[in-house]
């Protein structure tokens, strides 16, 4: 299977989305300040959308491999780790300093979308 590692990464991210969503909805219900609960939910939401986007790029790459698709996947993966990971950590530990990492993850996610645009525009079907 081409891109076995990327498919595995996307599958693990998808599983983590479900686990984090369930944990946030059940185990953390009423346990966090509303601001921290909202931060946790934002992390889950952004991870879910970017995991689905990764699957789309992987499907595209399976039939039409293009230069730059790996960059997109890498940026989104790093963005998920830094953006969602920092929000999860901040919500669960209360360490506000983790919030300084969140924008870096967001910039990586944005960079992935811009890299996808460049990759698609270069595609000469």
Coordinates of N, CA, C and O in Angstrom, one line a residue:
X1 N 0.9 -1.2 0.0 CA 0.0 0.0 0.0 C 0.9 1.2 0.0 O 1.8 1.4 0.8
X2 N 0.6 2.1 -0.9 CA 1.3 3.4 -1.0 C 0.9 4.2 0.2 O -0.2 4.2 0.6
X3 N 1.9 5.0 0.7 CA 1.6 5.9 1.8 C 1.1 5.2 3.1 O 0.2 5.7 3.8
X4 N 1.5 4.0 3.3 CA 1.0 3.2 4.5 C 1.2 4.0 5.8 O 0.3 4.0 6.6
X5 N 2.3 4.7 6.0 CA 2.5 5.5 7.2 C 1.5 6.6 7.3 O 1.0 6.9 8.4
X6 N 1.2 7.3 6.2 CA 0.3 8.4 6.2 C -1.1 7.9 6.5 O -1.9 8.5 7.3
X7 N -1.5 6.8 5.9 CA -2.8 6.2 6.2 C -2.9 5.8 7.6 O -4.0 6.0 8.3
X8 N -1.9 5.2 8.2 CA -1.9 4.8 9.6 C -2.0 6.0 10.5 O -2.7 6.0 11.5
X9 N -1.3 7.1 10.1 CA -1.3 8.4 10.9 C -2.7 8.9 10.9 O -3.3 9.3 11.9
X10 N -3.4 8.9 9.7 CA -4.7 9.5 9.6 C -5.7 8.6 10.4 O -6.6 9.1 11.1
X11 N -5.5 7.3 10.4 CA -6.4 6.4 11.1 C -6.2 6.6 12.6 O -7.2 6.6 13.3
X12 N -5.0 6.7 13.1 CA -4.8 6.9 14.5 C -5.4 8.3 14.9 O -5.9 8.4 16.0
X13 N -5.2 9.3 14.1 CA -5.8 10.6 14.4 C -7.3 10.5 14.5 O -7.9 11.1 15.4
X14 N -7.9 9.8 13.6 CA -9.4 9.6 13.6 C -9.8 8.9 14.9 O -10.8 9.3 15.5
X15 N -9.1 7.9 15.3 CA -9.4 7.2 16.5 C -9.3 8.1 17.7 O -10.2 8.1 18.6
X16 N -8.2 8.9 17.7 CA -8.0 9.9 18.8 C -9.2 10.9 18.8 O -9.6 11.3 19.9
X17 N -9.7 11.3 17.7 CA -10.8 12.3 17.6 C -12.0 11.7 18.3 O -12.6 12.4 19.2
X18 N -12.3 10.4 18.1 CA -13.5 9.8 18.7 C -13.2 9.7 20.2 O -14.1 10.0 21.0
X19 N -12.0 9.2 20.6 CA -11.8 9.1 22.0 C -11.8 10.4 22.7 O -12.4 10.5 23.8
X20 N -11.1 11.4 22.1 CA -11.1 12.7 22.8 C -12.5 13.3 22.9 O -12.9 14.0 23.9
X21 N -13.3 13.2 21.8 CA -14.7 13.7 21.8 C -15.5 13.0 22.9 O -16.2 13.7 23.6
X22 N -15.4 11.7 23.0 CA -16.1 11.0 24.0 C -15.7 11.4 25.4 O -16.5 11.6 26.3
X23 N -14.4 11.5 25.6 CA -13.8 11.9 26.9 C -14.3 13.2 27.3 O -14.7 13.5 28.4
X24 N -14.2 14.2 26.3 CA -14.7 15.5 26.6 C -16.2 15.6 26.9 O -16.6 16.3 27.8
X25 N -17.0 14.8 26.2 CA -18.4 14.9 26.4 C -18.9 14.1 27.7 O -19.9 14.5 28.3
X26 N -18.1 13.1 28.1 CA -18.6 12.3 29.3 C -17.7 12.5 30.5 O -18.2 12.9 31.5
X27 N -16.4 12.2 30.4 CA -15.6 12.3 31.6 C -15.3 13.7 32.1 O -15.2 14.0 33.3
X28 N -15.2 14.7 31.1 CA -14.9 16.0 31.5 C -16.2 16.9 31.7 O -16.0 18.0 32.1
X29 N -17.3 16.3 31.4 CA -18.6 17.1 31.6 C -18.7 17.7 33.0 O -18.7 17.0 34.0
X30 N -18.8 19.0 33.1 CA -18.9 19.7 34.3 C -17.6 19.7 35.2 O -17.6 20.3 36.3
X31 N -16.5 19.2 34.7 CA -15.3 19.2 35.4 C -14.4 20.4 35.0 O -13.5 20.7 35.8
X32 N -14.6 21.0 33.9 CA -13.7 22.0 33.4 C -14.5 23.4 33.4 O -15.7 23.4 33.2
X33 N -13.7 24.4 33.6 CA -14.3 25.8 33.4 C -14.8 25.9 32.0 O -14.2 25.2 31.1
X34 N -15.9 26.6 31.7 CA -16.4 26.7 30.4 C -15.4 27.1 29.3 O -15.4 26.6 28.2
X35 N -14.5 28.0 29.7 CA -13.4 28.4 28.7 C -12.5 27.2 28.3 O -12.2 27.0 27.2
X36 N -12.2 26.4 29.3 CA -11.3 25.2 29.1 C -12.0 24.1 28.3 O -11.5 23.5 27.4
X37 N -13.3 24.0 28.6 CA -14.1 23.0 27.9 C -14.3 23.4 26.5 O -14.2 22.5 25.6
X38 N -14.5 24.7 26.2 CA -14.6 25.2 24.8 C -13.2 25.0 24.1 O -13.2 24.6 22.9
X39 N -12.1 25.2 24.8 CA -10.8 25.0 24.1 C -10.6 23.5 23.8 O -10.1 23.2 22.7
X40 N -11.0 22.6 24.7 CA -10.9 21.2 24.4 C -11.8 20.8 23.2 O -11.3 20.1 22.3
X41 N -13.0 21.3 23.1 CA -13.9 21.0 22.0 C -13.3 21.6 20.7 O -13.5 20.9 19.6
X42 N -12.7 22.7 20.7 CA -12.1 23.3 19.5 C -11.0 22.4 19.0 O -10.8 22.2 17.8
X43 N -10.2 21.9 20.0 CA -9.1 21.0 19.6 C -9.6 19.7 18.9 O -9.1 19.3 17.8
X44 N -10.7 19.2 19.4 CA -11.4 18.0 18.8 C -11.9 18.3 17.4 O -11.7 17.6 16.4
X45 N -12.6 19.5 17.3 CA -13.2 19.9 16.0 C -12.1 20.1 14.9 O -12.2 19.6 13.8
X46 N -11.1 20.8 15.2 CA -10.0 21.1 14.2 C -9.3 19.8 13.9 O -8.9 19.6 12.7
X47 N -9.0 18.9 14.8 CA -8.4 17.7 14.5 C -9.3 16.8 13.6 O -8.8 16.2 12.7
X48 N -10.6 16.8 13.9 CA -11.5 16.0 13.0 C -11.5 16.5 11.6 O -11.3 15.7 10.7
X49 N -11.6 17.8 11.4 CA -11.6 18.3 10.1 C -10.3 18.1 9.3 O -10.3 17.7 8.1
X50 N -9.2 18.2 10.0 CA -7.9 18.0 9.3 C -7.6 16.6 9.1 O -7.0 16.2 8.1
X51 N -8.1 15.7 9.9 CA -8.0 14.3 9.7 C -8.8 13.9 8.4 O -8.3 13.1 7.6
X52 N -10.0 14.4 8.3 CA -10.8 14.1 7.1 C -10.1 14.7 5.9 O -10.1 14.0 4.8
X53 N -9.6 15.9 6.0 CA -8.8 16.5 4.9 C -7.6 15.6 4.5 O -7.3 15.4 3.3
X54 N -6.9 15.1 5.5 CA -5.8 14.2 5.2 C -6.2 13.0 4.4 O -5.6 12.6 3.4
X55 N -7.4 12.4 4.7 CA -7.9 11.3 4.0 C -8.2 11.6 2.5 O -7.9 10.8 1.6
X56 N -8.7 12.8 2.3 CA -9.0 13.3 1.0 C -7.7 13.4 0.2 O -7.7 13.0 -1.0
X57 N -6.7 14.0 0.7 CA -5.4 14.2 0.0 C -4.8 12.8 -0.2 O -4.3 12.6 -1.3
X58 N -4.9 11.9 0.7 CA -4.4 10.5 0.5 C -5.1 9.8 -0.6 O -4.5 9.1 -1.5
X59 N -6.4 10.0 -0.7 CA -7.2 9.4 -1.8 C -6.8 10.0 -3.1 O -6.6 9.3 -4.1
X60 N -6.6 11.3 -3.2 CA -6.2 12.0 -4.4 C -4.8 11.5 -4.8 O -4.5 11.2 -5.9
X61 N -3.9 11.4 -3.8 CA -2.5 11.0 -4.1 C -2.4 9.6 -4.6 O -1.5 9.2 -5.3
X62 N -3.4 8.7 -4.1 CA -3.3 7.3 -4.6 C -3.6 7.2 -6.1 O -3.0 6.4 -6.7
X63 N -4.4 8.1 -6.6 CA -4.7 8.0 -8.1 C -3.9 9.1 -8.9 O -3.7 8.9 -10.1
X64 N -3.5 10.2 -8.2 CA -2.8 11.2 -8.9 C -1.7 11.8 -8.1 O -1.9 12.9 -7.5
X65 N -0.6 11.1 -7.9 CA 0.5 11.6 -7.1 C 1.0 12.9 -7.6 O 1.3 13.0 -8.8
X66 N 1.2 13.9 -6.8 CA 1.7 15.2 -7.2 C 2.7 15.6 -6.2 O 2.6 15.4 -5.0
X67 N 3.7 16.3 -6.7 CA 4.7 17.0 -5.9 C 4.0 17.9 -4.9 O 3.1 18.7 -5.4
X68 N 4.3 17.9 -3.7 CA 3.7 18.8 -2.7 C 2.6 18.2 -1.8 O 2.3 18.7 -0.8
X69 N 2.1 17.1 -2.2 CA 1.0 16.4 -1.4 C 1.6 16.0 -0.1 O 0.9 16.1 1.0
X70 N 2.8 15.5 0.0 CA 3.4 15.1 1.2 C 3.7 16.3 2.1 O 3.6 16.2 3.4
X71 N 4.0 17.5 1.5 CA 4.1 18.7 2.3 C 2.8 19.0 3.0 O 2.8 19.4 4.2
X72 N 1.7 18.9 2.3 CA 0.4 19.2 2.8 C 0.1 18.3 4.0 O -0.3 18.8 5.1
X73 N 0.4 17.0 3.8 CA 0.1 16.0 4.9 C 1.0 16.3 6.1 O 0.5 16.2 7.3
X74 N 2.2 16.7 5.9 CA 3.1 17.0 7.0 C 2.8 18.2 7.7 O 2.8 18.2 9.0
X75 N 2.4 19.2 7.0 CA 1.9 20.5 7.7 C 0.7 20.2 8.5 O 0.6 20.7 9.7
X76 N -0.3 19.5 8.0 CA -1.5 19.3 8.7 C -1.2 18.4 10.0 O -1.8 18.6 11.0
X77 N -0.4 17.4 9.8 CA 0.0 16.5 11.0 C 0.6 17.3 12.1 O 0.2 17.3 13.2
X78 N 1.6 18.1 11.7 CA 2.3 19.0 12.7 C 1.3 20.0 13.3 O 1.3 20.3 14.5
X79 N 0.4 20.5 12.5 CA -0.6 21.4 13.0 C -1.6 20.8 14.0 O -1.9 21.4 15.0
X80 N -2.0 19.6 13.7 CA -2.9 18.8 14.6 C -2.1 18.7 15.9 O -2.7 18.9 17.0
X81 N -0.9 18.2 15.9 CA -0.1 17.9 17.1 C 0.0 19.2 17.9 O -0.3 19.2 19.1
X82 N 0.4 20.3 17.3 CA 0.6 21.6 18.0 C -0.7 22.3 18.4 O -0.8 22.8 19.5
X83 N -1.6 22.4 17.5 CA -2.8 23.1 17.7 C -3.7 22.3 18.7 O -4.0 22.8 19.8
X84 N -4.2 21.2 18.2 CA -5.1 20.4 19.1 C -4.4 19.9 20.3 O -5.0 20.0 21.4
X85 N -3.2 19.5 20.2 CA -2.4 19.0 21.3 C -2.3 20.0 22.4 O -2.4 19.7 23.6
X86 N -1.9 21.3 22.0 CA -1.8 22.3 23.0 C -3.1 22.6 23.7 O -3.2 22.9 24.9
X87 N -4.2 22.6 22.9 CA -5.5 22.9 23.5 C -5.9 21.7 24.5 O -6.5 22.0 25.6
X88 N -5.6 20.5 24.1 CA -5.9 19.4 25.0 C -5.1 19.5 26.3 O -5.6 19.4 27.4
X89 N -3.8 19.8 26.1 CA -3.0 19.9 27.3 C -3.4 21.1 28.2 O -3.4 20.9 29.4
X90 N -3.7 22.2 27.6 CA -4.1 23.4 28.4 C -5.4 23.1 29.1 O -5.6 23.4 30.3
X91 N -6.4 22.4 28.5 CA -7.7 22.1 29.1 C -7.5 21.1 30.3 O -8.1 21.3 31.3
X92 N -6.6 20.1 30.1 CA -6.5 19.1 31.1 C -5.6 19.4 32.2 O -5.8 18.9 33.3
X93 N -4.6 20.3 32.0 CA -3.6 20.7 33.0 C -3.9 22.0 33.6 O -3.4 22.3 34.7
X94 N -4.5 22.9 32.9 CA -4.7 24.3 33.3 C -3.5 25.2 33.1 O -3.5 26.3 33.5
X95 N -2.5 24.6 32.4 CA -1.2 25.4 32.2 C -1.5 26.3 31.0 O -1.6 25.9 29.8
X96 N -1.7 27.6 31.3 CA -2.1 28.6 30.3 C -0.9 28.8 29.3 O -1.2 29.2 28.1
X97 N 0.3 28.6 29.7 CA 1.4 28.8 28.7 C 1.3 27.9 27.5 O 1.9 28.3 26.5
X98 N 0.6 26.8 27.6 CA 0.5 25.9 26.4 C -0.3 26.7 25.3 O -0.1 26.3 24.1
X99 N -1.1 27.6 25.7 CA -1.8 28.4 24.7 C -0.9 29.2 23.7 O -1.4 29.6 22.7
X100 N 0.3 29.4 24.1 CA 1.3 30.1 23.2 C 1.7 29.2 22.0 O 2.1 29.7 21.0
X101 N 1.5 27.9 22.2 CA 1.8 27.0 21.1 C 0.7 26.9 20.1 O 0.9 26.7 18.9
X102 N -0.5 27.1 20.5 CA -1.7 27.0 19.7 C -1.6 27.7 18.4 O -1.9 27.2 17.3
X103 N -1.2 29.0 18.3 CA -1.2 29.7 17.1 C -0.2 29.2 16.1 O -0.4 29.3 14.9
X104 N 0.9 28.6 16.6 CA 1.9 28.0 15.7 C 1.3 26.8 15.0 O 1.4 26.7 13.8
X105 N 0.5 26.0 15.7 CA -0.2 24.9 15.1 C -1.2 25.4 14.1 O -1.4 24.8 13.0
X106 N -1.9 26.5 14.4 CA -2.9 27.1 13.5 C -2.2 27.5 12.2 O -2.7 27.3 11.1
X107 N -1.0 28.2 12.4 CA -0.3 28.6 11.2 C 0.2 27.4 10.3 O 0.1 27.5 9.1
X108 N 0.5 26.3 10.9 CA 0.9 25.1 10.2 C -0.3 24.6 9.4 O -0.2 24.1 8.3
X109 N -1.5 24.6 10.1 CA -2.7 24.1 9.4 C -3.0 25.0 8.2 O -3.3 24.5 7.1
X110 N -2.9 26.3 8.4 CA -3.1 27.3 7.3 C -2.1 27.0 6.2 O -2.5 27.0 5.0
X111 N -0.9 26.8 6.6 CA 0.2 26.5 5.6 C -0.2 25.3 4.8 O 0.1 25.2 3.6
X112 N -0.7 24.3 5.4 CA -1.1 23.1 4.7 C -2.2 23.4 3.7 O -2.2 22.8 2.5
X113 N -3.2 24.2 4.0 CA -4.2 24.6 3.0 C -3.6 25.4 1.9 O -4.0 25.2 0.7
X114 N -2.7 26.3 2.2 CA -2.1 27.0 1.1 C -1.2 26.1 0.2 O -1.2 26.3 -1.0
X115 N -0.5 25.2 0.8 CA 0.3 24.2 0.1 C -0.6 23.4 -0.8 O -0.3 23.0 -2.0
X116 N -1.8 23.0 -0.3 CA -2.8 22.3 -1.1 C -3.2 23.1 -2.3 O -3.3 22.6 -3.4
X117 N -3.5 24.4 -2.1 CA -3.9 25.2 -3.2 C -2.8 25.3 -4.3 O -3.1 25.1 -5.5
X118 N -1.5 25.4 -3.9 CA -0.4 25.5 -4.8 C -0.3 24.1 -5.5 O -0.2 24.1 -6.8
X119 N -0.4 23.0 -4.8 CA -0.4 21.7 -5.4 C -1.5 21.5 -6.4 O -1.2 21.0 -7.5
X120 N -2.7 21.9 -6.1 CA -3.8 21.7 -7.0 C -3.6 22.6 -8.2 O -4.0 22.2 -9.4
X121 N -3.2 23.9 -8.0 CA -3.0 24.8 -9.2 C -1.9 24.3 -10.1 O -2.0 24.6 -11.3
X122 N -0.9 23.6 -9.6 CA 0.2 23.1 -10.4 C -0.3 21.9 -11.2 O 0.4 21.5 -12.1
X123 N -1.3 21.2 -10.8 CA -1.8 20.0 -11.4 C -2.4 20.3 -12.8 O -3.3 21.0 -12.9
X124 N -1.8 19.7 -13.7 CA -2.2 19.9 -15.1 C -2.8 18.7 -15.7 O -2.2 17.9 -16.3
X125 N -4.0 18.5 -15.3 CA -4.8 17.2 -15.7 C -4.9 17.2 -17.1 O -4.6 16.5 -17.9

